[in-house]
Amino acid sequence: MLKSEKGRSSRLHWERPNLNLRGHESWAGLGFERNIVILGLSSTLGSFGNLLWFFFLPIILEGQGLSPIGIGTVYSIAALVSVGIQIPAGAILVDRWGRKRTIVLGGLLSSISVAAMGVSSGLLATVTAYIVWALAARVTGLALNALIMDSTSPQRRASGFGAFLQLAGLAATASPLIGSLFLLRNEQYVIFAVSALFTLGSTLVRAMLLREAPRRPGVRNSATENKASGIGASLRDGLSSIVSSRTVIALTLAYAFYNLFLSSGSNTFTLVVSLYSKDALHLEPFYIGLMFGLANLFTTQFSILFGKLADRYPRERIIALSWLAEMAFMMAFAYSYSPVLALSSFSLWMLFGAMDSPALMALIGDISPSEKRGITLGFFGTFTNILAIPALFFTGVLFTVSHVLPFYANLSIGILSLGFFAYAFLVKRPART
């Protein structure tokens, strides 16, 4: 009897770890690695706060006296600053200084700049604070994406990004709706204050719980290394490897043109959609907030599915399908002359616009070595925003001439970009490195 009990106890002792292992593998298969869970849940705080005001900033600036062209100019300046900082930030901060440190630094700058927007009494102060916020958000995004790439295996990389996006948007669905209520009451300072506090809380959580990704010996500073020459060498080496990669260049060019006007990843998206909803579709702030809230709901709740699809099927096909459906529902939104049609078509536009996000980030991770991911992301972000600098101003001009013109401009350039992408990645099928 004792022998039997001892044997059964021994079997249970060995079986329980297997159950735990299967549970761990199940969660990891969905992309829920430790760093991803911490980044996702902490981003829930920041996303909730930022989306209280982000979609309404063009309306706030318009209320302070700026024309659509002036607002476009502000966004152009923010894009120009981002273009100038991303490559050196990717090489120096993300690749050399560390992913975690850069994320924490960016979070602190973001919370300070949002607080400044809330207490600013003049247009110049608001615009300056927004530009600082956009810069900090861009640098934080580089480090965050690099850390996710480092924290996942190639086979689960898209699932990791899908899990992050889904966790990051858990609480943000109601943010635009809540923000619209304060906007109606002319109490914008409240939403900026809440946003600053939530961003600061998110940053503190990351500072305490995140783990820095393993660093390769080649990117550590030696005791005798000259720091200035080391930074210069990192920039030269990183740029040299990027320029020699046809895959990185082709992917960057395709997205640079596709995001030029009104895709969900473009800088002009918030400007045009918020003003178009108000001036052309004549939607009240409540409906605009509800529209953005529903879009966030659809986008986040399907992120894990999109990540799994991009891990199971070729990432390039997922991207092409996303672009095709996104353009179709964008035009449906442009001609939806009722709140119901606007809400439904916009939600589908955003849904398919988010479909390519996990696939894109996973593809960049596939084609970039760990020690050069920061500068690769910086290069990609820089040149996908360079053309957007004049495009932001040009979009304001198009919107002034006719509210619907930016939609047709985006459709035309989107079709051309999709054709180039299909030729470069679906016909020629470049090998991943």
Short mmCIF file of C-alpha atoms in Angstrom, two decimals:
data_model
loop_
_atom_site.label_atom_id
_atom_site.label_comp_id
_atom_site.label_asym_id
_atom_site.label_seq_id
_atom_site.Cartn_x
_atom_site.Cartn_y
_atom_site.Cartn_z
CA MET A 1 0.00 0.00 0.00
CA LEU A 2 2.76 2.38 0.95
CA LYS A 3 4.64 1.41 -2.16
CA SER A 4 1.56 2.08 -4.28
CA GLU A 5 0.96 5.45 -2.66
CA LYS A 6 4.60 6.32 -3.09
CA GLY A 7 4.46 5.39 -6.76
CA ARG A 8 1.29 7.41 -7.33
CA SER A 9 2.80 10.38 -5.52
CA SER A 10 5.90 10.11 -7.67
CA ARG A 11 3.82 10.05 -10.84
CA LEU A 12 1.89 13.12 -9.71
CA HIS A 13 5.18 14.83 -8.92
CA TRP A 14 6.36 14.33 -12.49
CA GLU A 15 3.00 15.01 -14.16
CA ARG A 16 2.32 18.40 -12.62
CA PRO A 17 5.27 20.16 -14.23
CA ASN A 18 4.10 18.83 -17.58
CA LEU A 19 0.68 20.40 -17.00
CA ASN A 20 2.34 23.69 -16.09
CA LEU A 21 4.59 23.42 -19.12
CA ARG A 22 1.62 22.84 -21.42
CA GLY A 23 -0.13 25.83 -19.86
CA HIS A 24 2.95 27.98 -20.33
CA GLU A 25 3.32 26.85 -23.94
CA SER A 26 -0.33 27.60 -24.58
CA TRP A 27 0.02 31.18 -23.34
CA ALA A 28 3.37 31.64 -25.07
CA GLY A 29 1.82 30.37 -28.30
CA LEU A 30 -0.59 33.31 -28.13
CA GLY A 31 2.34 35.69 -27.68
CA PHE A 32 2.03 36.31 -23.93
CA GLU A 33 5.71 36.44 -23.00
CA ARG A 34 6.72 38.24 -19.79
CA ASN A 35 7.97 41.49 -21.32
CA ILE A 36 5.04 41.59 -23.73
CA VAL A 37 2.50 41.23 -20.92
CA ILE A 38 4.18 44.01 -18.91
CA LEU A 39 4.43 46.29 -21.96
CA GLY A 40 0.85 45.57 -22.98
CA LEU A 41 -0.77 46.07 -19.59
CA SER A 42 1.27 49.21 -18.86
CA SER A 43 0.39 50.55 -22.32
CA THR A 44 -3.26 50.15 -21.39
CA LEU A 45 -2.80 53.03 -18.93
CA GLY A 46 -0.96 55.22 -21.40
CA SER A 47 -3.31 54.44 -24.29
CA PHE A 48 -6.37 55.22 -22.19
CA GLY A 49 -4.93 58.60 -21.26
CA ASN A 50 -3.59 59.58 -24.68
CA LEU A 51 -6.75 58.67 -26.57
CA LEU A 52 -8.74 61.01 -24.35
CA TRP A 53 -7.31 63.91 -26.37
CA PHE A 54 -5.33 62.59 -29.35
CA PHE A 55 -8.16 62.33 -31.89
CA PHE A 56 -9.56 65.71 -30.83
CA LEU A 57 -6.33 67.70 -31.01
CA PRO A 58 -7.09 69.05 -34.52
CA ILE A 59 -10.48 70.24 -33.29
CA ILE A 60 -8.85 71.82 -30.21
CA LEU A 61 -6.26 73.57 -32.38
CA GLU A 62 -8.96 74.72 -34.78
CA GLY A 63 -10.86 76.15 -31.81
CA GLN A 64 -7.71 78.08 -30.83
CA GLY A 65 -7.67 79.78 -34.22
CA LEU A 66 -5.64 77.52 -36.54
CA SER A 67 -6.90 76.77 -40.06
CA PRO A 68 -6.64 73.25 -41.58
CA ILE A 69 -3.48 74.42 -43.38
CA GLY A 70 -2.04 75.70 -40.09
CA ILE A 71 -2.87 72.43 -38.33
CA GLY A 72 -1.25 70.53 -41.17
CA THR A 73 1.84 72.70 -40.73
CA VAL A 74 2.00 71.78 -37.01
CA TYR A 75 1.82 68.09 -37.85
CA SER A 76 4.49 68.64 -40.54
CA ILE A 77 6.86 70.16 -37.97
CA ALA A 78 6.27 67.22 -35.63
CA ALA A 79 6.96 64.80 -38.47
CA LEU A 80 10.13 66.71 -39.41
CA VAL A 81 11.45 66.44 -35.85
CA SER A 82 10.68 62.70 -35.89
CA VAL A 83 12.50 62.27 -39.18
CA GLY A 84 15.60 63.97 -37.82
CA ILE A 85 15.80 61.94 -34.61
CA GLN A 86 14.80 58.38 -35.45
CA ILE A 87 17.99 57.04 -37.03
CA PRO A 88 20.41 58.40 -34.38
CA ALA A 89 17.92 57.52 -31.61
CA GLY A 90 17.61 53.99 -32.94
CA ALA A 91 21.37 53.50 -33.12
CA ILE A 92 22.44 55.38 -29.97
CA LEU A 93 19.55 55.04 -27.52
CA VAL A 94 17.85 51.79 -28.54
CA ASP A 95 20.80 49.70 -29.74
CA ARG A 96 23.56 51.04 -27.47
CA TRP A 97 21.92 52.58 -24.40
CA GLY A 98 19.25 49.90 -24.07
CA ARG A 99 15.59 49.23 -24.89
CA LYS A 100 14.30 49.55 -21.33
CA ARG A 101 16.13 52.77 -20.52
CA THR A 102 14.87 54.39 -23.72
CA ILE A 103 11.30 53.33 -22.99
CA VAL A 104 11.45 54.87 -19.51
CA LEU A 105 13.05 58.10 -20.78
CA GLY A 106 10.41 58.44 -23.50
CA GLY A 107 7.61 57.84 -21.01
CA LEU A 108 8.87 60.58 -18.69
CA LEU A 109 9.09 63.08 -21.56
CA SER A 110 5.61 62.10 -22.74
CA SER A 111 3.99 62.66 -19.34
CA ILE A 112 5.68 66.06 -18.93
CA SER A 113 4.66 67.25 -22.41
CA VAL A 114 1.03 66.14 -22.01
CA ALA A 115 0.85 67.97 -18.68
CA ALA A 116 2.24 71.06 -20.41
CA MET A 117 -0.50 70.90 -23.05
CA GLY A 118 -3.09 70.84 -20.28
CA VAL A 119 -1.78 73.90 -18.43
CA SER A 120 -0.65 75.94 -21.46
CA SER A 121 -2.46 79.24 -21.89
CA GLY A 122 -1.37 79.96 -25.45
CA LEU A 123 -1.27 78.30 -28.84
CA LEU A 124 2.54 78.34 -29.08
CA ALA A 125 2.92 76.44 -25.80
CA THR A 126 0.36 73.83 -26.88
CA VAL A 127 2.06 73.30 -30.22
CA THR A 128 5.54 73.06 -28.66
CA ALA A 129 4.37 70.54 -26.07
CA TYR A 130 2.70 68.44 -28.76
CA ILE A 131 5.91 68.34 -30.83
CA VAL A 132 7.87 67.15 -27.76
CA TRP A 133 5.19 64.53 -27.11
CA ALA A 134 5.35 63.30 -30.72
CA LEU A 135 9.15 63.06 -30.50
CA ALA A 136 9.04 61.12 -27.22
CA ALA A 137 6.33 58.79 -28.53
CA ARG A 138 8.38 58.02 -31.64
CA VAL A 139 11.55 57.18 -29.70
CA THR A 140 9.58 55.08 -27.20
CA GLY A 141 7.97 53.19 -30.08
CA LEU A 142 11.37 52.28 -31.55
CA ALA A 143 12.58 50.81 -28.25
CA LEU A 144 9.28 49.08 -27.52
CA ASN A 145 9.15 47.34 -30.90
CA ALA A 146 12.79 46.29 -30.64
CA LEU A 147 12.19 44.83 -27.18
CA ILE A 148 9.20 42.81 -28.40
CA MET A 149 11.26 41.47 -31.30
CA ASP A 150 14.01 40.43 -28.87
CA SER A 151 11.52 38.82 -26.46
CA THR A 152 9.90 36.47 -28.99
CA SER A 153 11.06 33.66 -31.24
CA PRO A 154 10.75 34.15 -35.04
CA GLN A 155 7.95 31.57 -35.15
CA ARG A 156 5.87 33.58 -32.63
CA ARG A 157 6.99 37.10 -33.43
CA ALA A 158 3.76 38.27 -35.07
CA SER A 159 1.73 36.65 -32.28
CA GLY A 160 3.82 38.61 -29.78
CA PHE A 161 2.97 41.89 -31.46
CA GLY A 162 -0.68 40.85 -31.72
CA ALA A 163 -0.78 40.06 -27.98
CA PHE A 164 0.83 43.40 -27.15
CA LEU A 165 -1.63 45.37 -29.29
CA GLN A 166 -4.61 43.57 -27.79
CA LEU A 167 -3.45 44.15 -24.22
CA ALA A 168 -2.51 47.77 -24.93
CA GLY A 169 -6.00 48.61 -26.15
CA LEU A 170 -8.02 46.93 -23.40
CA ALA A 171 -9.04 50.10 -21.58
CA ALA A 172 -8.73 52.63 -24.41
CA THR A 173 -12.00 51.82 -26.16
CA ALA A 174 -14.00 54.24 -24.01
CA SER A 175 -11.35 56.99 -24.06
CA PRO A 176 -12.50 58.94 -27.16
CA LEU A 177 -16.09 58.88 -25.92
CA ILE A 178 -15.06 60.17 -22.48
CA GLY A 179 -12.82 62.78 -24.08
CA SER A 180 -15.69 64.02 -26.26
CA LEU A 181 -17.81 64.68 -23.18
CA PHE A 182 -15.15 66.94 -21.66
CA LEU A 183 -14.62 68.58 -25.05
CA LEU A 184 -18.32 69.49 -25.19
CA ARG A 185 -17.97 71.12 -21.75
CA ASN A 186 -14.78 73.00 -22.77
CA GLU A 187 -12.81 71.21 -20.03
CA GLN A 188 -9.89 69.95 -22.09
CA TYR A 189 -7.46 70.50 -19.20
CA VAL A 190 -9.06 67.55 -17.36
CA ILE A 191 -8.30 65.02 -20.08
CA PHE A 192 -4.71 66.28 -20.43
CA ALA A 193 -4.18 66.00 -16.66
CA VAL A 194 -5.54 62.44 -16.55
CA SER A 195 -3.45 61.50 -19.58
CA ALA A 196 -0.25 62.83 -17.96
CA LEU A 197 -0.88 60.90 -14.73
CA PHE A 198 -1.66 57.65 -16.55
CA THR A 199 1.43 57.98 -18.75
CA LEU A 200 3.59 58.55 -15.69
CA GLY A 201 2.06 55.51 -13.97
CA SER A 202 2.74 53.37 -17.04
CA THR A 203 6.37 54.53 -17.08
CA LEU A 204 6.92 53.68 -13.41
CA VAL A 205 5.51 50.18 -13.91
CA ARG A 206 7.88 49.60 -16.82
CA ALA A 207 10.86 50.94 -14.89
CA MET A 208 10.22 48.47 -12.07
CA LEU A 209 9.19 45.32 -13.95
CA LEU A 210 10.65 45.25 -17.46
CA ARG A 211 13.72 43.15 -18.19
CA GLU A 212 16.31 44.40 -20.64
CA ALA A 213 16.75 42.17 -23.68
CA PRO A 214 20.00 40.16 -23.92
CA ARG A 215 22.72 42.24 -25.56
CA ARG A 216 25.22 40.79 -28.00
CA PRO A 217 28.89 41.29 -27.05
CA GLY A 218 29.45 43.40 -30.15
CA VAL A 219 27.16 46.15 -28.94
CA ARG A 220 28.56 46.52 -25.41
CA ASN A 221 31.01 49.28 -24.69
CA SER A 222 34.48 48.10 -23.67
CA ALA A 223 36.32 49.90 -20.91
CA THR A 224 38.77 51.52 -23.32
CA GLU A 225 36.39 52.25 -26.18
CA ASN A 226 36.04 55.86 -27.22
CA LYS A 227 32.34 56.59 -26.91
CA ALA A 228 32.18 59.17 -29.68
CA SER A 229 33.94 56.94 -32.20
CA GLY A 230 31.82 54.00 -31.02
CA ILE A 231 28.60 55.91 -31.71
CA GLY A 232 29.87 57.01 -35.11
CA ALA A 233 30.88 53.45 -35.96
CA SER A 234 27.46 52.15 -34.91
CA LEU A 235 25.72 54.65 -37.17
CA ARG A 236 27.98 53.92 -40.14
CA ASP A 237 27.81 50.16 -39.73
CA GLY A 238 24.05 50.16 -39.23
CA LEU A 239 23.32 52.41 -42.20
CA SER A 240 25.72 50.43 -44.40
CA SER A 241 23.92 47.16 -43.66
CA ILE A 242 20.50 48.75 -44.27
CA VAL A 243 21.43 50.37 -47.57
CA SER A 244 22.82 47.06 -48.83
CA SER A 245 19.57 45.24 -47.98
CA ARG A 246 17.13 45.33 -50.89
CA THR A 247 14.42 43.86 -48.70
CA VAL A 248 14.58 46.69 -46.14
CA ILE A 249 14.70 49.33 -48.89
CA ALA A 250 11.71 47.83 -50.75
CA LEU A 251 9.63 47.51 -47.59
CA THR A 252 10.44 51.08 -46.58
CA LEU A 253 9.54 52.50 -49.99
CA ALA A 254 6.25 50.60 -50.14
CA TYR A 255 5.12 51.85 -46.72
CA ALA A 256 6.47 55.36 -47.29
CA PHE A 257 4.11 55.89 -50.21
CA TYR A 258 1.22 53.88 -48.82
CA ASN A 259 1.13 55.93 -45.59
CA LEU A 260 1.45 59.20 -47.48
CA PHE A 261 -2.11 60.49 -47.08
CA LEU A 262 -4.90 58.72 -45.24
CA SER A 263 -4.05 55.17 -44.30
CA SER A 264 -4.54 54.44 -40.61
CA GLY A 265 -0.75 54.65 -40.15
CA SER A 266 -0.38 58.08 -41.75
CA ASN A 267 0.30 61.33 -39.94
CA THR A 268 -2.58 63.06 -41.76
CA PHE A 269 -5.13 60.48 -40.62
CA THR A 270 -6.23 62.20 -37.40
CA LEU A 271 -6.21 65.63 -39.03
CA VAL A 272 -8.48 64.72 -41.94
CA VAL A 273 -10.79 62.19 -40.30
CA SER A 274 -11.68 64.33 -37.29
CA LEU A 275 -12.30 67.46 -39.39
CA TYR A 276 -14.04 65.49 -42.17
CA SER A 277 -16.38 63.90 -39.64
CA LYS A 278 -17.22 67.32 -38.23
CA ASP A 279 -17.35 69.48 -41.37
CA ALA A 280 -18.44 67.06 -44.14
CA LEU A 281 -20.39 64.35 -42.34
CA HIS A 282 -21.66 66.85 -39.74
CA LEU A 283 -21.18 64.46 -36.83
CA GLU A 284 -21.39 65.78 -33.28
CA PRO A 285 -18.34 65.33 -30.99
CA PHE A 286 -20.22 62.53 -29.21
CA TYR A 287 -20.50 60.52 -32.44
CA ILE A 288 -16.89 61.24 -33.35
CA GLY A 289 -15.81 59.95 -29.94
CA LEU A 290 -18.04 56.88 -30.30
CA MET A 291 -16.63 56.27 -33.78
CA PHE A 292 -13.02 56.29 -32.59
CA GLY A 293 -13.97 54.20 -29.56
CA LEU A 294 -15.59 51.48 -31.68
CA ALA A 295 -12.64 51.54 -34.05
CA ASN A 296 -10.25 50.94 -31.16
CA LEU A 297 -12.47 48.10 -29.92
CA PHE A 298 -12.43 46.30 -33.27
CA THR A 299 -8.72 46.95 -33.77
CA THR A 300 -7.56 45.62 -30.41
CA GLN A 301 -9.90 42.64 -30.09
CA PHE A 302 -8.63 41.12 -33.35
CA SER A 303 -4.91 41.77 -32.81
CA ILE A 304 -4.11 38.28 -31.52
CA LEU A 305 -5.96 36.74 -34.46
CA PHE A 306 -4.01 38.93 -36.89
CA GLY A 307 -0.76 37.93 -35.20
CA LYS A 308 -1.57 34.23 -35.42
CA LEU A 309 -2.49 34.61 -39.10
CA ALA A 310 0.83 36.35 -39.81
CA ASP A 311 2.73 33.53 -38.09
CA ARG A 312 0.83 30.83 -39.95
CA TYR A 313 0.65 32.38 -43.42
CA PRO A 314 3.21 34.48 -45.32
CA ARG A 315 3.42 37.89 -43.71
CA GLU A 316 3.52 39.56 -47.12
CA ARG A 317 0.11 38.17 -48.11
CA ILE A 318 -1.46 39.39 -44.88
CA ILE A 319 -0.10 42.90 -45.56
CA ALA A 320 -1.45 42.94 -49.14
CA LEU A 321 -4.91 41.78 -48.02
CA SER A 322 -4.94 44.40 -45.28
CA TRP A 323 -4.17 47.22 -47.70
CA LEU A 324 -6.78 46.13 -50.22
CA ALA A 325 -9.62 45.94 -47.69
CA GLU A 326 -8.49 49.12 -45.94
CA MET A 327 -8.74 51.19 -49.12
CA ALA A 328 -12.20 49.80 -49.93
CA PHE A 329 -13.70 50.70 -46.55
CA MET A 330 -11.93 54.08 -46.52
CA MET A 331 -13.92 55.10 -49.59
CA ALA A 332 -17.09 53.67 -48.05
CA PHE A 333 -16.52 55.96 -45.06
CA ALA A 334 -15.99 58.99 -47.31
CA TYR A 335 -19.49 58.52 -48.76
CA SER A 336 -21.33 57.48 -45.60
CA TYR A 337 -23.80 60.28 -45.08
CA SER A 338 -25.35 58.96 -41.90
CA PRO A 339 -23.92 58.29 -38.43
CA VAL A 340 -24.67 54.56 -38.67
CA LEU A 341 -22.85 54.13 -41.99
CA ALA A 342 -19.98 56.30 -40.76
CA LEU A 343 -19.57 54.23 -37.59
CA SER A 344 -19.73 50.87 -39.37
CA SER A 345 -17.52 51.73 -42.36
CA PHE A 346 -14.95 53.51 -40.19
CA SER A 347 -14.75 50.54 -37.82
CA LEU A 348 -14.09 48.17 -40.74
CA TRP A 349 -11.58 50.63 -42.19
CA MET A 350 -9.68 50.59 -38.91
CA LEU A 351 -10.08 46.82 -38.48
CA PHE A 352 -8.39 45.97 -41.77
CA GLY A 353 -5.95 48.87 -41.34
CA ALA A 354 -4.67 47.17 -38.19
CA MET A 355 -4.42 43.77 -39.82
CA ASP A 356 -0.93 44.41 -41.19
CA SER A 357 0.61 45.74 -37.95
CA PRO A 358 1.76 42.41 -36.41
CA ALA A 359 2.86 41.14 -39.83
CA LEU A 360 4.89 44.28 -40.54
CA MET A 361 6.71 44.31 -37.21
CA ALA A 362 7.39 40.57 -37.44
CA LEU A 363 8.73 41.02 -40.98
CA ILE A 364 11.11 43.77 -39.84
CA GLY A 365 12.25 41.48 -37.03
CA ASP A 366 12.83 38.69 -39.54
CA ILE A 367 15.06 40.79 -41.78
CA SER A 368 17.07 42.64 -39.08
CA PRO A 369 19.70 41.22 -36.68
CA SER A 370 19.17 41.88 -32.97
CA GLU A 371 22.06 44.32 -32.59
CA LYS A 372 20.77 46.51 -35.46
CA ARG A 373 17.02 46.46 -34.85
CA GLY A 374 16.94 49.92 -33.33
CA ILE A 375 18.57 51.59 -36.31
CA THR A 376 16.55 49.45 -38.76
CA LEU A 377 13.32 50.57 -37.10
CA GLY A 378 14.65 54.13 -37.07
CA PHE A 379 15.48 53.97 -40.77
CA PHE A 380 12.07 52.53 -41.59
CA GLY A 381 10.28 55.13 -39.46
CA THR A 382 12.34 57.99 -40.86
CA PHE A 383 11.78 57.32 -44.52
CA THR A 384 8.14 56.35 -44.13
CA ASN A 385 7.66 59.85 -42.65
CA ILE A 386 9.91 61.92 -44.92
CA LEU A 387 7.33 62.17 -47.69
CA ALA A 388 4.63 62.85 -45.11
CA ILE A 389 6.21 66.21 -44.23
CA PRO A 390 5.09 68.01 -47.41
CA ALA A 391 2.09 65.68 -47.64
CA LEU A 392 0.71 67.00 -44.35
CA PHE A 393 0.68 70.54 -45.69
CA PHE A 394 -0.57 69.40 -49.10
CA THR A 395 -3.39 67.46 -47.44
CA GLY A 396 -4.50 70.61 -45.67
CA VAL A 397 -4.62 72.37 -49.05
CA LEU A 398 -6.60 69.50 -50.62
CA PHE A 399 -9.03 69.49 -47.70
CA THR A 400 -9.54 73.24 -48.09
CA VAL A 401 -10.36 72.84 -51.80
CA SER A 402 -12.67 69.85 -51.28
CA HIS A 403 -13.17 67.74 -48.17
CA VAL A 404 -13.18 64.49 -50.18
CA LEU A 405 -10.00 65.14 -52.22
CA PRO A 406 -7.58 63.63 -49.62
CA PHE A 407 -9.51 60.34 -49.85
CA TYR A 408 -9.06 60.13 -53.63
CA ALA A 409 -5.40 61.12 -53.34
CA ASN A 410 -4.87 58.33 -50.82
CA LEU A 411 -6.72 55.80 -52.97
CA SER A 412 -4.54 56.59 -56.00
CA ILE A 413 -1.22 56.40 -54.17
CA GLY A 414 -2.42 53.33 -52.27
CA ILE A 415 -3.11 51.38 -55.45
CA LEU A 416 0.34 52.24 -56.80
CA SER A 417 2.00 51.25 -53.51
CA LEU A 418 0.12 47.95 -53.40
CA GLY A 419 1.28 47.17 -56.93
CA PHE A 420 4.91 47.88 -56.00
CA PHE A 421 4.64 45.83 -52.81
CA ALA A 422 3.07 42.88 -54.67
CA TYR A 423 5.86 42.94 -57.27
CA ALA A 424 8.65 43.25 -54.71
CA PHE A 425 7.38 40.73 -52.14
CA LEU A 426 4.81 38.44 -53.73
CA VAL A 427 6.22 38.04 -57.24
CA LYS A 428 9.97 38.22 -56.57
CA ARG A 429 9.66 36.74 -53.02
CA PRO A 430 12.94 38.02 -51.49
CA ALA A 431 14.67 35.65 -49.10
CA ARG A 432 14.57 36.62 -45.42
CA THR A 433 17.85 37.23 -43.61
#
